[in-house]
XYZ file of C-alpha atoms in Angstrom:
658
model
C 7.634 -5.621 25.567
C 9.541 -8.118 23.430
C 12.542 -7.208 21.378
C 12.948 -8.347 17.814
C 16.192 -8.919 16.015
C 17.030 -9.368 12.334
C 19.856 -11.653 11.309
C 21.895 -10.968 8.167
C 24.194 -13.394 6.475
C 27.107 -11.555 4.903
C 28.779 -14.592 3.327
C 29.473 -14.347 -0.362
C 27.816 -16.866 -2.619
C 28.253 -17.742 -6.250
C 25.097 -17.473 -8.324
C 23.998 -20.589 -10.158
C 24.504 -19.090 -13.609
C 28.209 -19.270 -14.484
C 29.530 -17.068 -17.294
C 29.552 -19.111 -20.480
C 32.764 -17.475 -21.642
C 35.392 -15.096 -20.344
C 34.324 -11.487 -20.538
C 35.776 -8.126 -19.814
C 32.330 -6.644 -19.243
C 31.812 -4.218 -16.388
C 30.527 -5.417 -12.998
C 28.210 -3.368 -10.791
C 26.971 -3.959 -7.216
C 23.418 -3.145 -6.172
C 20.101 -4.261 -4.686
C 17.944 -6.791 -6.544
C 14.207 -6.334 -7.082
C 12.307 -9.265 -8.609
C 8.912 -8.728 -10.247
C 5.960 -11.155 -10.176
C 6.721 -11.764 -13.863
C 9.990 -13.457 -12.890
C 12.514 -10.940 -14.155
C 14.562 -8.582 -12.048
C 16.105 -5.139 -11.782
C 19.256 -4.222 -9.910
C 19.478 -0.709 -8.490
C 23.200 0.183 -8.314
C 24.602 1.608 -5.072
C 26.016 4.500 -7.052
C 23.664 6.761 -8.983
C 23.047 4.954 -12.267
C 20.136 3.482 -14.265
C 18.588 0.220 -13.066
C 19.970 -2.924 -14.709
C 17.490 -5.351 -16.249
C 18.029 -9.024 -15.309
C 16.290 -11.623 -17.529
C 14.907 -14.631 -15.603
C 17.591 -16.994 -16.941
C 20.314 -14.808 -15.399
C 18.872 -14.510 -11.877
C 20.476 -17.733 -10.648
C 19.489 -18.354 -7.013
C 19.502 -14.650 -6.147
C 16.340 -13.527 -4.392
C 14.357 -10.330 -4.081
C 16.186 -7.964 -1.713
C 19.640 -9.545 -2.075
C 22.703 -7.399 -2.571
C 24.312 -8.717 -5.758
C 27.128 -8.179 -8.244
C 25.997 -7.883 -11.850
C 27.961 -8.332 -15.031
C 26.786 -5.851 -17.661
C 26.114 -7.694 -20.908
C 26.903 -6.384 -24.359
C 24.866 -8.975 -26.188
C 21.067 -9.232 -25.775
C 20.155 -12.879 -26.451
C 16.714 -12.566 -24.870
C 13.357 -11.033 -25.603
C 12.633 -7.844 -23.690
C 9.603 -5.797 -24.647
C 10.987 -2.340 -23.954
C 14.486 -2.942 -25.321
C 15.832 -0.071 -23.210
C 18.490 0.368 -20.586
C 21.454 -1.815 -19.602
C 21.018 -5.527 -18.971
C 23.098 -8.031 -17.075
C 23.488 -11.346 -15.319
C 24.046 -11.914 -11.611
C 27.506 -13.328 -10.988
C 27.695 -13.018 -7.198
C 25.352 -12.784 -4.230
C 27.093 -10.390 -1.860
C 24.528 -10.381 0.945
C 21.619 -12.749 1.485
C 18.882 -10.644 3.049
C 16.273 -13.385 3.119
C 16.711 -16.207 5.617
C 13.184 -17.697 5.673
C 10.170 -17.970 3.408
C 6.672 -19.431 3.382
C 5.419 -21.676 0.604
C 3.290 -24.654 -0.344
C 4.736 -28.137 -0.159
C 4.462 -29.729 -3.623
C 5.659 -32.967 -5.181
C 9.319 -33.953 -5.091
C 9.956 -32.544 -1.585
C 9.840 -29.037 -2.998
C 8.266 -25.851 -1.727
C 6.750 -23.284 -4.050
C 7.053 -19.841 -2.421
C 3.936 -17.846 -1.613
C 5.609 -14.661 -2.839
C 5.548 -14.248 -6.595
C 8.819 -12.363 -6.267
C 10.516 -15.720 -5.621
C 10.121 -17.388 -9.016
C 11.778 -20.754 -8.299
C 11.009 -23.725 -6.037
C 13.030 -24.638 -2.956
C 14.364 -28.178 -2.503
C 13.771 -29.444 1.042
C 16.501 -31.162 3.024
C 15.776 -33.135 6.186
C 12.459 -33.790 7.940
C 9.161 -32.452 6.610
C 7.840 -32.297 10.218
C 4.728 -34.165 9.133
C 3.792 -31.665 6.442
C 1.709 -32.995 3.548
C 1.414 -31.799 -0.023
C -0.908 -28.817 -0.248
C 0.076 -27.387 3.141
C 1.807 -24.110 3.957
C 5.222 -24.520 5.531
C 7.809 -22.117 6.865
C 11.267 -22.804 5.436
C 14.679 -21.827 6.740
C 16.967 -21.209 3.748
C 20.359 -22.859 3.884
C 23.467 -20.969 2.844
C 23.493 -20.508 -0.912
C 27.310 -20.430 -0.812
C 27.235 -24.182 -0.294
C 24.313 -24.928 -2.605
C 24.910 -22.705 -5.600
C 23.132 -24.787 -8.234
C 19.685 -24.591 -6.583
C 18.100 -23.203 -3.414
C 17.827 -25.606 -0.476
C 15.937 -25.190 2.760
C 14.599 -27.028 5.791
C 11.034 -27.010 7.128
C 10.795 -25.297 10.521
C 6.989 -25.179 10.972
C 3.731 -26.273 9.353
C 1.049 -23.589 9.014
C -1.956 -25.489 7.674
C -3.892 -26.298 4.536
C -3.615 -24.010 1.506
C -7.002 -22.541 0.601
C -8.337 -22.328 4.164
C -8.970 -18.823 5.491
C -7.072 -19.110 8.772
C -4.017 -20.893 7.374
C -3.855 -18.591 4.340
C -3.844 -15.549 6.651
C -1.267 -17.238 8.914
C 0.925 -17.855 5.859
C 0.655 -14.248 4.655
C 1.381 -12.859 8.126
C 4.441 -15.111 8.481
C 5.766 -14.424 4.962
C 5.566 -10.650 5.398
C 6.879 -10.689 8.958
C 3.749 -9.178 10.501
C 3.799 -9.031 14.278
C 1.834 -11.435 16.436
C -1.113 -10.004 18.418
C -0.204 -8.488 21.756
C -0.153 -10.990 24.608
C -2.616 -10.747 27.531
C 0.294 -9.656 29.746
C 1.192 -6.849 27.340
C -2.442 -5.753 27.155
C -2.696 -5.747 30.935
C 0.474 -3.662 31.298
C -0.719 -1.189 28.650
C -4.038 -0.698 30.438
C -2.151 0.520 33.524
C -0.206 3.244 31.711
C -0.775 6.824 32.863
C -0.303 9.856 30.596
C 2.442 12.398 31.065
C 1.258 15.875 32.022
C 1.612 18.923 29.776
C -0.133 22.295 29.645
C -3.474 21.890 27.887
C -6.016 24.340 26.479
C -9.649 23.619 27.359
C -11.529 23.168 24.079
C -14.438 21.164 25.482
C -16.766 23.924 24.318
C -16.024 23.191 20.641
C -18.585 21.072 18.793
C -16.258 18.158 17.918
C -17.325 15.153 15.872
C -15.561 11.988 14.714
C -16.277 10.549 11.252
C -15.076 6.987 10.666
C -16.123 3.702 9.026
C -19.205 2.225 10.682
C -17.200 -0.643 12.197
C -14.283 1.469 13.518
C -13.074 0.623 17.016
C -10.504 3.413 17.514
C -11.061 7.134 16.987
C -7.849 9.090 16.564
C -9.156 12.218 14.798
C -11.975 14.693 15.333
C -12.955 17.968 13.641
C -14.740 21.128 14.749
C -16.060 24.339 13.174
C -16.483 27.750 14.754
C -17.103 31.265 13.390
C -14.579 33.969 14.324
C -14.897 37.705 14.910
C -13.399 38.351 11.458
C -16.075 38.526 8.759
C -15.798 35.609 6.343
C -13.165 33.816 8.442
C -13.911 30.590 10.302
C -11.930 28.375 12.670
C -11.308 24.771 11.635
C -10.135 22.487 14.415
C -8.401 19.175 13.752
C -8.013 17.276 17.023
C -5.794 14.175 17.132
C -5.515 11.672 19.976
C -2.468 12.727 22.022
C -0.724 9.352 21.827
C 2.690 10.771 22.770
C 1.363 11.521 26.266
C 1.232 7.749 26.912
C 4.162 6.491 24.822
C 7.532 7.904 25.761
C 10.432 7.632 23.284
C 12.552 4.465 23.664
C 10.154 2.938 26.179
C 9.305 -0.760 25.761
C 5.979 0.109 24.148
C 7.606 2.632 21.834
C 10.096 -0.011 20.657
C 7.232 -2.431 20.084
C 5.327 0.185 18.064
C 8.469 0.925 16.059
C 8.918 -2.773 15.282
C 5.317 -3.072 14.068
C 5.399 0.247 12.212
C 1.734 0.250 11.263
C -1.517 -1.450 12.090
C -1.838 -4.291 9.568
C -5.301 -4.726 8.066
C -5.879 -8.098 6.440
C -9.323 -9.347 5.382
C -10.672 -10.928 8.559
C -7.638 -10.072 10.700
C -6.335 -6.836 12.236
C -2.897 -6.695 13.856
C -2.758 -3.369 15.730
C 0.332 -1.230 16.195
C -0.703 -0.480 19.784
C -2.398 -2.701 22.385
C -6.201 -2.519 22.275
C -6.336 -1.739 25.983
C -4.253 1.380 25.403
C -6.074 2.575 22.288
C -9.303 2.358 24.303
C -7.803 4.839 26.779
C -6.361 7.109 24.068
C -9.294 7.156 21.614
C -11.456 10.251 21.284
C -14.515 8.513 22.683
C -17.800 10.457 22.482
C -19.192 12.213 25.568
C -16.052 12.046 27.677
C -13.115 14.397 28.074
C -10.158 13.330 25.930
C -6.548 14.457 25.660
C -5.890 15.768 22.162
C -3.158 17.329 20.056
C -4.937 20.103 18.171
C -4.279 22.231 15.105
C -6.571 25.288 14.943
C -6.669 26.929 11.530
C -8.244 30.204 10.465
C -9.665 29.743 6.991
C -11.239 32.237 4.613
C -14.608 30.631 3.940
C -15.104 31.969 0.414
C -11.599 31.338 -0.931
C -10.668 28.240 1.142
C -7.255 29.713 1.920
C -5.669 28.910 5.307
C -4.693 32.270 6.792
C -2.900 31.080 9.936
C -2.660 28.088 12.237
C -1.768 27.281 15.809
C -0.904 23.915 17.344
C -1.597 23.063 20.985
C -2.276 20.236 23.418
C -5.900 20.342 24.442
C -8.801 18.749 26.224
C -11.850 18.121 24.049
C -15.188 16.394 24.283
C -16.531 14.679 21.175
C -20.230 15.464 20.843
C -21.084 12.858 18.192
C -19.547 9.714 16.689
C -20.565 9.610 12.999
C -20.003 7.144 10.183
C -19.031 7.966 6.610
C -22.247 6.336 5.392
C -24.476 8.531 7.569
C -22.589 11.719 6.675
C -22.851 10.815 2.987
C -26.575 10.238 3.444
C -26.880 13.738 4.959
C -24.832 15.325 2.155
C -27.239 13.751 -0.339
C -30.102 15.584 1.316
C -31.460 12.909 3.658
C -31.131 13.683 7.369
C -30.291 10.481 9.282
C -32.706 9.526 12.014
C -31.845 11.002 15.402
C -29.612 13.815 14.160
C -30.306 16.989 16.201
C -30.449 20.421 14.580
C -27.059 21.513 15.950
C -25.350 18.470 14.445
C -26.978 19.041 11.044
C -25.891 22.679 11.089
C -22.267 21.859 11.938
C -21.916 19.088 9.336
C -23.405 21.395 6.716
C -20.889 24.118 7.588
C -17.980 21.635 7.594
C -19.046 20.353 4.166
C -19.175 23.906 2.788
C -15.709 24.627 4.223
C -14.197 21.405 2.852
C -15.533 22.180 -0.634
C -14.042 25.678 -0.520
C -10.642 24.405 0.697
C -10.551 21.699 -1.976
C -11.268 24.251 -4.699
C -8.419 26.416 -3.399
C -6.002 23.460 -3.468
C -7.175 22.562 -6.940
C -6.319 26.052 -8.216
C -3.015 26.452 -6.384
C -1.573 22.937 -6.054
C -3.112 21.097 -9.034
C -3.227 17.769 -7.176
C -3.753 14.617 -9.220
C -7.464 13.903 -9.530
C -7.388 10.123 -9.557
C -10.619 8.400 -8.589
C -10.054 4.709 -7.874
C -12.373 2.015 -6.579
C -11.247 -0.073 -3.603
C -12.537 -3.641 -3.614
C -12.194 -5.627 -0.408
C -13.244 -9.094 0.634
C -15.426 -9.072 3.739
C -14.446 -11.879 6.117
C -16.067 -12.808 9.423
C -13.026 -13.292 11.645
C -14.817 -15.336 14.311
C -16.654 -17.725 11.999
C -13.841 -17.800 9.387
C -16.380 -17.186 6.654
C -16.284 -15.011 3.539
C -19.327 -12.737 3.545
C -18.921 -11.064 0.166
C -17.071 -8.358 -1.727
C -17.350 -4.635 -1.014
C -16.717 -1.999 -3.682
C -15.866 1.398 -2.263
C -15.411 4.593 -4.287
C -14.262 7.712 -2.431
C -17.387 9.610 -1.355
C -17.987 13.272 -0.514
C -17.883 12.277 3.167
C -14.427 10.739 2.650
C -13.263 13.893 0.850
C -14.554 16.080 3.714
C -12.390 14.335 6.290
C -9.463 13.967 3.888
C -9.419 17.707 3.213
C -9.112 18.605 6.883
C -6.439 15.961 7.571
C -4.387 17.169 4.591
C -4.570 20.703 5.976
C -3.391 19.677 9.448
C -0.566 17.528 8.048
C 0.625 20.418 5.887
C 0.561 22.935 8.744
C 2.548 20.588 11.008
C 5.138 20.027 8.261
C 5.463 23.793 7.905
C 6.058 24.157 11.655
C 8.685 21.396 11.705
C 10.625 23.178 8.982
C 10.301 26.691 10.395
C 11.270 25.581 13.913
C 14.183 23.442 12.604
C 12.746 20.400 14.388
C 13.919 17.077 12.858
C 10.869 15.255 11.584
C 9.534 12.705 9.132
C 8.053 13.969 5.893
C 5.859 12.271 3.337
C 7.392 12.637 -0.105
C 6.296 11.510 -3.553
C 8.941 11.938 -6.283
C 8.170 13.163 -9.768
C 7.524 10.374 -12.279
C 10.512 8.671 -13.846
C 10.797 9.899 -17.462
C 11.327 6.372 -18.800
C 8.217 5.081 -17.018
C 6.159 7.981 -18.378
C 7.549 7.345 -21.862
C 6.502 3.679 -21.619
C 3.017 4.680 -20.404
C 2.637 7.186 -23.245
C 3.728 4.604 -25.818
C 1.229 2.090 -24.384
C -1.707 4.537 -24.573
C -0.819 5.773 -28.055
C -0.303 2.279 -29.447
C -3.266 0.629 -27.738
C -5.936 3.341 -27.700
C -4.675 5.879 -30.250
C -4.688 8.604 -27.565
C -1.837 11.020 -26.869
C -1.662 11.917 -23.151
C 0.669 14.911 -23.474
C 3.387 15.767 -20.951
C 2.494 13.404 -18.084
C 5.314 14.784 -15.930
C 3.027 17.798 -15.376
C 0.113 17.402 -12.961
C -2.002 19.858 -14.974
C -1.411 17.834 -18.138
C -2.201 14.630 -16.212
C -5.494 16.065 -14.996
C -6.451 17.302 -18.483
C -5.801 13.838 -19.867
C -7.731 12.126 -17.049
C -10.727 14.415 -17.646
C -10.644 13.590 -21.350
C -10.885 9.833 -20.816
C -14.089 8.225 -22.076
C -16.195 6.821 -19.261
C -16.124 3.280 -20.610
C -14.126 0.041 -20.323
C -10.918 1.744 -21.470
C -10.761 4.109 -18.506
C -9.849 1.617 -15.733
C -7.144 0.045 -17.925
C -5.545 3.438 -18.608
C -5.773 4.624 -14.992
C -4.291 1.329 -13.798
C -1.380 1.703 -16.211
C -0.833 5.308 -15.086
C -0.756 4.327 -11.417
C 1.819 1.629 -12.141
C 4.008 4.205 -13.906
C 4.104 6.509 -10.859
C 6.585 6.031 -7.997
C 5.206 5.223 -4.543
C 5.193 7.772 -1.750
C 7.808 7.225 0.968
C 8.998 8.691 4.255
C 12.031 10.954 4.421
C 13.904 12.980 7.000
C 14.202 15.700 4.338
C 11.227 17.696 3.160
C 10.645 17.391 -0.582
C 7.885 17.481 -3.155
C 4.736 15.372 -2.904
C 3.967 15.081 -6.613
C 0.501 13.550 -6.252
C -0.732 16.184 -3.793
C 1.158 19.058 -5.368
C 2.648 20.014 -2.010
C 6.169 21.112 -1.199
C 5.769 20.558 2.555
C 3.855 17.574 3.865
C 4.071 15.281 6.878
C 1.965 12.611 8.585
C 0.457 13.712 11.902
C -3.188 12.655 11.971
C -3.064 8.867 12.614
C -0.677 8.200 15.533
C -2.700 5.211 16.781
C -2.073 3.213 13.593
C 1.072 4.749 11.996
C 4.449 5.004 13.703
C 5.642 7.928 11.511
C 2.771 10.014 12.911
C 3.662 8.997 16.471
C 7.294 9.992 15.844
C 6.202 13.484 14.769
C 4.030 13.780 17.905
C 6.968 12.730 20.086
C 9.328 15.222 18.420
C 6.869 18.069 18.950
C 6.383 17.006 22.584
C 10.157 16.992 23.142
C 10.468 20.405 21.499
C 7.845 21.907 23.827
C 9.136 20.301 27.027
C 12.848 20.829 26.289
C 13.254 17.083 26.029
C 15.701 15.121 23.916
C 15.021 15.425 20.195
C 16.013 12.723 17.749
C 18.522 14.137 15.263
C 18.280 14.082 11.491
C 20.556 11.049 11.190
C 18.268 9.057 13.493
C 15.226 10.242 11.571
C 16.855 9.136 8.315
C 17.192 5.601 9.668
C 13.613 5.596 10.950
C 12.278 6.982 7.651
C 13.814 4.067 5.729
C 12.546 1.512 8.260
C 9.011 2.967 8.180
C 8.948 2.943 4.380
C 10.038 -0.700 4.302
C 7.429 -1.649 6.916
C 4.717 0.147 4.951
C 5.652 -1.698 1.764
C 5.488 -5.030 3.612
C 2.091 -4.174 5.091
C 0.727 -3.152 1.696
C 2.047 -6.295 0.023
C 0.586 -8.442 2.794
C -2.836 -6.822 2.374
C -2.888 -7.269 -1.405
C -1.671 -10.863 -1.111
C -4.309 -11.729 1.508
C -7.074 -9.827 -0.287
C -6.320 -11.588 -3.582
C -6.244 -15.002 -1.919
C -9.570 -14.363 -0.191
C -10.984 -13.397 -3.591
C -9.856 -16.776 -4.929
C -11.741 -18.483 -2.122
C -14.780 -16.326 -2.904
C -14.521 -17.442 -6.547
C -14.073 -21.116 -5.653
C -17.792 -21.660 -5.235
C -18.245 -20.917 -8.947
C -16.477 -24.174 -9.795
C -19.276 -26.185 -8.181
C -22.298 -24.617 -9.918
C -24.057 -26.218 -12.894
C -24.665 -22.913 -14.657
C -21.252 -21.183 -14.935
C -21.045 -17.551 -13.855
C -20.005 -15.276 -16.718
C -17.789 -12.279 -15.978
C -17.054 -9.226 -18.077
C -13.295 -8.861 -18.350
C -11.047 -6.211 -19.831
C -7.790 -7.198 -21.501
C -4.958 -5.361 -19.753
C -1.933 -7.123 -21.273
C -1.161 -9.425 -24.184
C 1.693 -11.925 -24.069
C 2.598 -14.807 -26.328
C 0.995 -17.361 -23.988
C -2.300 -15.542 -23.591
C -4.068 -12.541 -22.098
C -3.965 -10.907 -18.693
C -7.438 -9.604 -17.861
C -9.016 -7.433 -15.197
C -12.495 -8.193 -13.873
C -13.713 -4.833 -12.505
C -16.701 -6.214 -10.586
C -14.351 -8.365 -8.468
C -11.228 -6.223 -8.521
C -9.245 -9.276 -9.508
C -6.863 -10.118 -12.314
C -6.858 -13.381 -14.230
C -5.292 -15.132 -17.172
C -6.786 -16.515 -20.390
C -4.386 -19.021 -21.996
C -4.016 -18.720 -25.766
C -4.887 -22.411 -26.175
C -8.360 -21.762 -24.711
C -9.225 -19.412 -27.590
C -11.326 -20.803 -30.413
C -9.051 -21.221 -33.385
C -5.331 -20.606 -33.785
C -3.796 -17.261 -32.822
C -0.377 -15.703 -33.315
C 1.209 -13.137 -31.001
C 2.167 -9.920 -32.763
C 4.959 -8.484 -30.650
C 5.123 -5.077 -32.316
C 1.405 -4.304 -31.995
C 0.936 -6.314 -28.752
C -2.018 -8.220 -30.243
C -3.183 -11.794 -30.668
C -4.353 -12.202 -34.254
C -6.134 -15.220 -35.745
C -4.061 -17.131 -38.288
C -7.249 -17.483 -40.303
C -9.855 -14.729 -40.453
C -9.749 -11.214 -39.025
C -10.377 -11.853 -35.335
C -7.903 -10.227 -32.954
C -7.499 -9.442 -29.274
C -5.812 -6.293 -27.953
C -5.519 -4.303 -24.719
C -8.705 -2.514 -23.735
C -11.034 -5.022 -25.438
C -13.972 -6.563 -23.620
C -13.939 -10.316 -23.215
C -16.593 -12.473 -21.554
C -15.094 -15.277 -19.505
C -15.913 -17.983 -17.000
C -13.696 -19.485 -14.349
C -11.837 -22.565 -15.558
C -9.615 -23.319 -12.550
C -7.828 -21.760 -9.587
C -4.131 -22.012 -8.869
C -3.840 -21.599 -5.102
C -0.118 -22.300 -5.258
C 0.567 -19.145 -7.247
C -2.564 -17.322 -6.153
C -4.022 -16.915 -9.643
C -7.317 -17.483 -11.467
C -7.444 -19.082 -14.927
C -10.406 -18.192 -17.161
C -11.704 -19.334 -20.527
C -13.639 -17.220 -23.031
C -17.413 -17.473 -23.435
C -18.813 -16.820 -26.893
C -22.156 -15.091 -27.312
């Protein structure tokens, strides 16, 4: 398997913004994060608050750079929150970004695909035949030598902007997603043989898999069995025993580590493991499969897990089910062809999942956030957009989720009690400043007081109190943005969203490297093999978190761009399509809106509004200079598509008056 290397340039470079006068202000070193809005934050190396960087003081520093910041005493800019220290970048210590992908525009410039790179790149040398409107890959030249503006050279041409294949190629290249496995790699993977380990025969259990209807790999299965103890049942969670095939530090293990996760883009899947191998590993119905099993004894009435035992096993999946069919059954309609034994087992599993969820609700007070996932459906072979799918978590999803959460928790508990170095899934408590900003937004915009949002119970009370109207998605979206993201850590800590103190990832080793690492550690523990130490796990935890962030950003970027292509047909119709939008943010130049039916954001410029409007900064409203008309967050607005900006990946709308 191929090896992949990262190159870092450690030369120091002056930022383009020179201090206007001598200053004795403090300087701090840290890592730069740039937002899609064009401003930045520097997280200091030493424990200290983030430093706000206005756009004019970014210079040529880029997202991810290590920089030196001069803390400013004066505040000659407009910042909505007005909180925390602010500064200007005076030195780029380490350039972490060496390449980027963008669209070639006029003046031999490239506008980056990533909205975290808010300035254009001047091209030096040959364009390699690239034309305006095409994606190009650019190698950035040393900013130490070009400190007034960023300069780069074209190294490859990726195709026309706005075409499905080239857009996906551009996203994959920008976010450093791995290429598909080569035929030679697939052939080698198909010849791999599993390592032997003592296995328990569980082929007598009634195991089922429940997955999306179009799933190709099956890495988890569940089973239900009564026990001799009255009121106690056995829940089995059986996971494909991937570690039997992939030995630590083997070529395939290094390749899986490099990829980190299976990347799912609309119309393109880039798997973590070769397809030929996942076919061997998958828990395929009606054949004996090697599994890594967690058997749990659960009190049926209370939903409490009484004890658990982990083992390597041999199972036989009796039925391959889809979420849609299971949901149909849970709604009282038996799918065609379901035998009585299958119906009985799914009914019992559903009853158990409900009981376990109620127990978690009482004891862990997990956040009850119901969100709708909206994906663009793309035919990969025909390169054609089929439509948009809206998916809200169903009872069938919750059934499987409940059992996977239980297995992940029990494995985390074992790792801790056996002092086995592992990877844990952690979700920090909300940052007080973020929660304060969210509370201020809700109070000011909707005249609602959320209470103490640092408490999960208070969060859930507030969420239950929300009116089921257009305001709800705006508030939930703002709450989600105020919460930190979950990460991987070598140290067990709280998972705020789930309300768990011990949690790991174990149940998806075919598509997530953190899960595979846990499987490998447990295998080494049982066979007296070589365990990775905590220092090694710390390094892997950081790498996995960074890979996950890249994968997520790539998905959202690709999904949003496919939505733009889906919308493009509206520009050619005689009778414009009218959408119902919800105002999510007001700025001086216009309104940011959400269109729930499409799961897409857009912008309504202030000049497109009928009449003249003035931005009221304090109240965050646009108010008519004449008359009483106003626009504020949470309001409905009917809009139609005015134009698409494929360069920046945004949709521009104009209001429709009824």
